[in-house]
Tab-separated table of N, CA and C in Angstrom:
chain	number	residue	atom	x	y	z
A	915	GLN	N	0.828	-1.197	0.000
A	915	GLN	CA	0.000	0.000	0.000
A	915	GLN	C	0.865	1.251	0.000
A	916	LYS	N	1.948	1.208	0.767
A	916	LYS	CA	2.818	2.373	0.836
A	916	LYS	C	3.421	2.690	-0.528
A	917	LEU	N	3.818	1.658	-1.255
A	917	LEU	CA	4.401	1.870	-2.578
A	917	LEU	C	3.361	2.413	-3.546
A	918	ALA	N	2.155	1.885	-3.482
A	918	ALA	CA	1.079	2.379	-4.351
A	918	ALA	C	0.766	3.841	-4.039
A	919	ALA	N	0.821	4.214	-2.761
A	919	ALA	CA	0.564	5.597	-2.364
A	919	ALA	C	1.624	6.549	-2.921
A	920	CYS	N	2.811	6.026	-3.175
A	920	CYS	CA	3.893	6.821	-3.772
A	920	CYS	C	3.812	6.825	-5.297
A	921	GLY	N	2.745	6.231	-5.851
A	921	GLY	CA	2.613	6.151	-7.295
A	921	GLY	C	3.426	5.019	-7.898
A	922	LEU	N	3.707	3.994	-7.077
A	922	LEU	CA	4.507	2.851	-7.513
A	922	LEU	C	3.699	1.580	-7.341
A	923	PRO	N	2.739	1.337	-8.225
A	923	PRO	CA	1.874	0.172	-8.061
A	923	PRO	C	2.606	-1.142	-8.302
A	924	LEU	N	2.268	-2.139	-7.499
A	924	LEU	CA	2.839	-3.472	-7.623
A	924	LEU	C	1.752	-4.471	-7.950
A	925	THR	N	2.123	-5.534	-8.655
A	925	THR	CA	1.213	-6.643	-8.878
A	925	THR	C	1.877	-7.905	-8.370
A	926	GLY	N	1.063	-8.888	-8.059
A	926	GLY	CA	1.619	-10.163	-7.642
A	926	GLY	C	1.048	-10.680	-6.345
A	927	GLY	N	0.055	-10.027	-5.788
A	927	GLY	CA	-0.528	-10.525	-4.550
A	927	GLY	C	0.166	-9.975	-3.322
A	928	MET	N	-0.098	-10.625	-2.207
A	928	MET	CA	0.443	-10.143	-0.938
A	928	MET	C	1.949	-10.378	-0.819
A	929	PHE	N	2.394	-11.592	-0.952
A	929	PHE	CA	3.811	-11.933	-0.770
A	929	PHE	C	4.151	-13.123	-1.628
A	930	PRO	N	5.367	-13.445	-1.845
A	930	PRO	CA	6.531	-12.590	-1.664
A	930	PRO	C	6.915	-11.845	-2.935
A	931	ALA	N	6.637	-12.421	-4.111
A	931	ALA	CA	7.093	-11.793	-5.358
A	931	ALA	C	6.144	-10.697	-5.815
A	932	GLN	N	6.701	-9.538	-6.080
A	932	GLN	CA	5.943	-8.392	-6.561
A	932	GLN	C	6.629	-7.848	-7.804
A	933	THR	N	5.853	-7.266	-8.692
A	933	THR	CA	6.411	-6.645	-9.889
A	933	THR	C	5.943	-5.204	-9.948
A	934	LEU	N	6.883	-4.298	-10.156
A	934	LEU	CA	6.557	-2.890	-10.313
A	934	LEU	C	5.884	-2.707	-11.662
A	935	THR	N	4.689	-2.135	-11.656
A	935	THR	CA	3.907	-1.991	-12.883
A	935	THR	C	3.639	-0.524	-13.177
A	936	GLY	N	3.019	-0.283	-14.284
A	936	GLY	CA	2.651	1.076	-14.655
A	936	GLY	C	3.712	1.738	-15.505
A	937	LEU	N	3.420	2.936	-15.923
A	937	LEU	CA	4.362	3.694	-16.740
A	937	LEU	C	5.440	4.274	-15.851
A	938	LEU	N	6.679	4.010	-16.197
A	938	LEU	CA	7.809	4.505	-15.429
A	938	LEU	C	8.579	5.512	-16.272
A	939	PRO	N	9.134	6.548	-15.636
A	939	PRO	CA	9.827	7.588	-16.403
A	939	PRO	C	11.201	7.164	-16.934
A	940	LEU	N	11.699	6.027	-16.472
A	940	LEU	CA	13.006	5.520	-16.896
A	940	LEU	C	12.886	4.053	-17.274
A	941	PRO	N	13.807	3.559	-18.083
A	941	PRO	CA	13.803	2.125	-18.387
A	941	PRO	C	14.030	1.298	-17.116
A	942	ALA	N	13.422	0.120	-17.071
A	942	ALA	CA	13.562	-0.750	-15.901
A	942	ALA	C	15.023	-1.061	-15.610
A	943	SER	N	15.837	-1.227	-16.652
A	943	SER	CA	17.256	-1.537	-16.441
A	943	SER	C	17.979	-0.400	-15.714
A	944	GLU	N	17.613	0.838	-16.000
A	944	GLU	CA	18.227	1.983	-15.318
A	944	GLU	C	17.763	2.062	-13.870
A	945	ILE	N	16.488	1.816	-13.628
A	945	ILE	CA	15.974	1.816	-12.256
A	945	ILE	C	16.671	0.718	-11.452
A	946	HIS	N	16.794	-0.456	-12.058
A	946	HIS	CA	17.477	-1.573	-11.403
A	946	HIS	C	18.923	-1.194	-11.067
A	947	ARG	N	19.613	-0.562	-11.989
A	947	ARG	CA	21.005	-0.142	-11.761
A	947	ARG	C	21.097	0.853	-10.607
A	948	ARG	N	20.190	1.830	-10.583
A	948	ARG	CA	20.198	2.831	-9.514
A	948	ARG	C	19.904	2.196	-8.152
A	949	LEU	N	18.955	1.272	-8.126
A	949	LEU	CA	18.632	0.608	-6.857
A	949	LEU	C	19.799	-0.254	-6.379
A	950	THR	N	20.475	-0.908	-7.301
A	950	THR	CA	21.637	-1.711	-6.933
A	950	THR	C	22.720	-0.824	-6.317
A	951	ARG	N	22.946	0.336	-6.910
A	951	ARG	CA	23.924	1.281	-6.346
A	951	ARG	C	23.512	1.744	-4.953
A	952	ALA	N	22.206	1.815	-4.701
A	952	ALA	CA	21.699	2.223	-3.384
A	952	ALA	C	21.596	1.034	-2.422
A	953	GLU	N	22.135	-0.110	-2.848
A	953	GLU	CA	22.140	-1.335	-2.043
A	953	GLU	C	20.747	-1.878	-1.764
A	954	VAL	N	19.857	-1.708	-2.763
A	954	VAL	CA	18.528	-2.296	-2.718
A	954	VAL	C	18.515	-3.405	-3.760
A	955	GLN	N	18.322	-4.622	-3.316
A	955	GLN	CA	18.346	-5.760	-4.229
A	955	GLN	C	16.982	-5.951	-4.881
A	956	THR	N	16.973	-5.910	-6.204
A	956	THR	CA	15.758	-6.154	-6.978
A	956	THR	C	16.101	-7.140	-8.088
A	957	LEU	N	15.074	-7.560	-8.787
A	957	LEU	CA	15.247	-8.486	-9.901
A	957	LEU	C	14.881	-7.768	-11.188
A	958	LEU	N	15.661	-7.989	-12.229
A	958	LEU	CA	15.316	-7.462	-13.534
A	958	LEU	C	14.668	-8.605	-14.300
A	959	LEU	N	13.364	-8.465	-14.548
A	959	LEU	CA	12.567	-9.524	-15.168
A	959	LEU	C	12.128	-9.107	-16.567
A	960	ARG	N	11.596	-10.051	-17.306
A	960	ARG	CA	11.032	-9.765	-18.618
A	960	ARG	C	9.557	-10.169	-18.600
A	961	ASP	N	8.682	-9.251	-19.003
A	961	ASP	CA	7.250	-9.509	-19.046
A	961	ASP	C	6.962	-10.646	-20.029
A	962	ARG	N	6.151	-11.598	-19.609
A	962	ARG	CA	5.833	-12.751	-20.469
A	962	ARG	C	5.122	-12.354	-21.750
A	963	GLY	N	4.217	-11.418	-21.649
A	963	GLY	CA	3.432	-11.034	-22.821
A	963	GLY	C	4.178	-10.119	-23.776
A	964	SER	N	4.669	-9.015	-23.250
A	964	SER	CA	5.278	-7.998	-24.111
A	964	SER	C	6.784	-8.165	-24.284
A	965	GLY	N	7.415	-8.874	-23.365
A	965	GLY	CA	8.869	-8.999	-23.409
A	965	GLY	C	9.592	-7.802	-22.834
A	966	GLU	N	8.826	-6.817	-22.371
A	966	GLU	CA	9.424	-5.609	-21.784
A	966	GLU	C	10.079	-5.925	-20.447
A	967	PRO	N	11.192	-5.254	-20.127
A	967	PRO	CA	11.819	-5.451	-18.815
A	967	PRO	C	10.937	-4.898	-17.698
A	968	ARG	N	10.973	-5.548	-16.567
A	968	ARG	CA	10.207	-5.158	-15.374
A	968	ARG	C	11.108	-5.282	-14.150
A	969	ILE	N	10.754	-4.562	-13.109
A	969	ILE	CA	11.464	-4.655	-11.833
A	969	ILE	C	10.687	-5.605	-10.925
A	970	GLY	N	11.377	-6.604	-10.406
A	970	GLY	CA	10.785	-7.547	-9.463
A	970	GLY	C	11.322	-7.295	-8.068
A	971	ILE	N	10.451	-7.480	-7.096
A	971	ILE	CA	10.800	-7.255	-5.689
A	971	ILE	C	10.292	-8.442	-4.893
A	972	LEU	N	11.112	-8.933	-3.984
A	972	LEU	CA	10.685	-10.003	-3.082
A	972	LEU	C	10.480	-9.407	-1.701
A	973	LEU	N	9.256	-9.466	-1.214
A	973	LEU	CA	8.918	-8.995	0.131
A	973	LEU	C	8.455	-10.196	0.938
A	974	THR	N	9.114	-10.431	2.050
A	974	THR	CA	8.771	-11.575	2.881
A	974	THR	C	8.367	-11.114	4.265
A	975	ALA	N	7.936	-12.061	5.079
A	975	ALA	CA	7.548	-11.755	6.458
A	975	ALA	C	8.742	-11.258	7.277
A	976	ARG	N	9.936	-11.522	6.804
A	976	ARG	CA	11.138	-11.056	7.512
A	976	ARG	C	11.382	-9.563	7.304
A	977	HIS	N	10.771	-8.964	6.286
A	977	HIS	CA	10.931	-7.533	6.052
A	977	HIS	C	10.043	-6.760	7.020
A	978	THR	N	10.611	-5.738	7.604
A	978	THR	CA	9.886	-4.905	8.568
A	978	THR	C	9.206	-3.737	7.848
A	979	ALA	N	8.362	-3.039	8.568
A	979	ALA	CA	7.741	-1.829	8.022
A	979	ALA	C	8.829	-0.817	7.652
A	980	ARG	N	9.879	-0.787	8.416
A	980	ARG	CA	11.012	0.109	8.134
A	980	ARG	C	11.670	-0.262	6.798
A	981	ASP	N	11.799	-1.568	6.539
A	981	ASP	CA	12.351	-2.025	5.258
A	981	ASP	C	11.486	-1.556	4.088
A	982	VAL	N	10.171	-1.674	4.241
A	982	VAL	CA	9.247	-1.271	3.174
A	982	VAL	C	9.306	0.248	2.984
A	983	ASP	N	9.413	0.996	4.078
A	983	ASP	CA	9.553	2.451	3.981
A	983	ASP	C	10.815	2.818	3.204
A	984	ARG	N	11.918	2.137	3.515
A	984	ARG	CA	13.184	2.405	2.818
A	984	ARG	C	13.045	2.054	1.341
A	985	LEU	N	12.421	0.925	1.047
A	985	LEU	CA	12.208	0.532	-0.339
A	985	LEU	C	11.425	1.608	-1.082
A	986	ALA	N	10.359	2.107	-0.470
A	986	ALA	CA	9.540	3.150	-1.102
A	986	ALA	C	10.375	4.400	-1.358
A	987	ARG	N	11.169	4.803	-0.382
A	987	ARG	CA	12.027	5.997	-0.558
A	987	ARG	C	13.053	5.789	-1.670
A	988	MET	N	13.689	4.627	-1.671
A	988	MET	CA	14.735	4.352	-2.659
A	988	MET	C	14.156	4.219	-4.063
A	989	LEU	N	12.987	3.605	-4.186
A	989	LEU	CA	12.326	3.514	-5.495
A	989	LEU	C	11.939	4.890	-5.999
A	990	ALA	N	11.357	5.685	-5.118
A	990	ALA	CA	10.960	7.047	-5.510
A	990	ALA	C	12.177	7.853	-5.951
A	991	ALA	N	13.271	7.733	-5.223
A	991	ALA	CA	14.498	8.447	-5.603
A	991	ALA	C	15.049	7.930	-6.926
A	992	ALA	N	14.998	6.618	-7.129
A	992	ALA	CA	15.546	6.027	-8.347
A	992	ALA	C	14.801	6.480	-9.599
A	993	ILE	N	13.514	6.789	-9.466
A	993	ILE	CA	12.756	7.219	-10.643
A	993	ILE	C	12.481	8.724	-10.626
A	994	GLY	N	13.094	9.421	-9.668
A	994	GLY	CA	12.980	10.880	-9.643
A	994	GLY	C	11.729	11.419	-9.018
A	995	ARG	N	11.070	10.641	-8.163
A	995	ARG	CA	9.854	11.101	-7.450
A	995	ARG	C	10.171	11.247	-5.966
A	996	ARG	N	10.983	12.143	-5.628
A	996	ARG	CA	11.439	12.291	-4.240
A	996	ARG	C	10.346	12.757	-3.372
């Protein structure tokens, strides 16, 4: 919910695998690179239908609310939505 509130909608259900969806201002590969530099581990995936690159995120019960807050901040920064 926090990510969606930041304009970063995810698909994939509650847990654990999520995919960042929607129109993004940068290519997924660039967002992935920026997040990696910020020490946020994500997956660079390919959409089954379109073949377009997507950002994958694994959220588990071990992640705290603080972890999700940091993820939201780092994603927003990576795509220029501070």
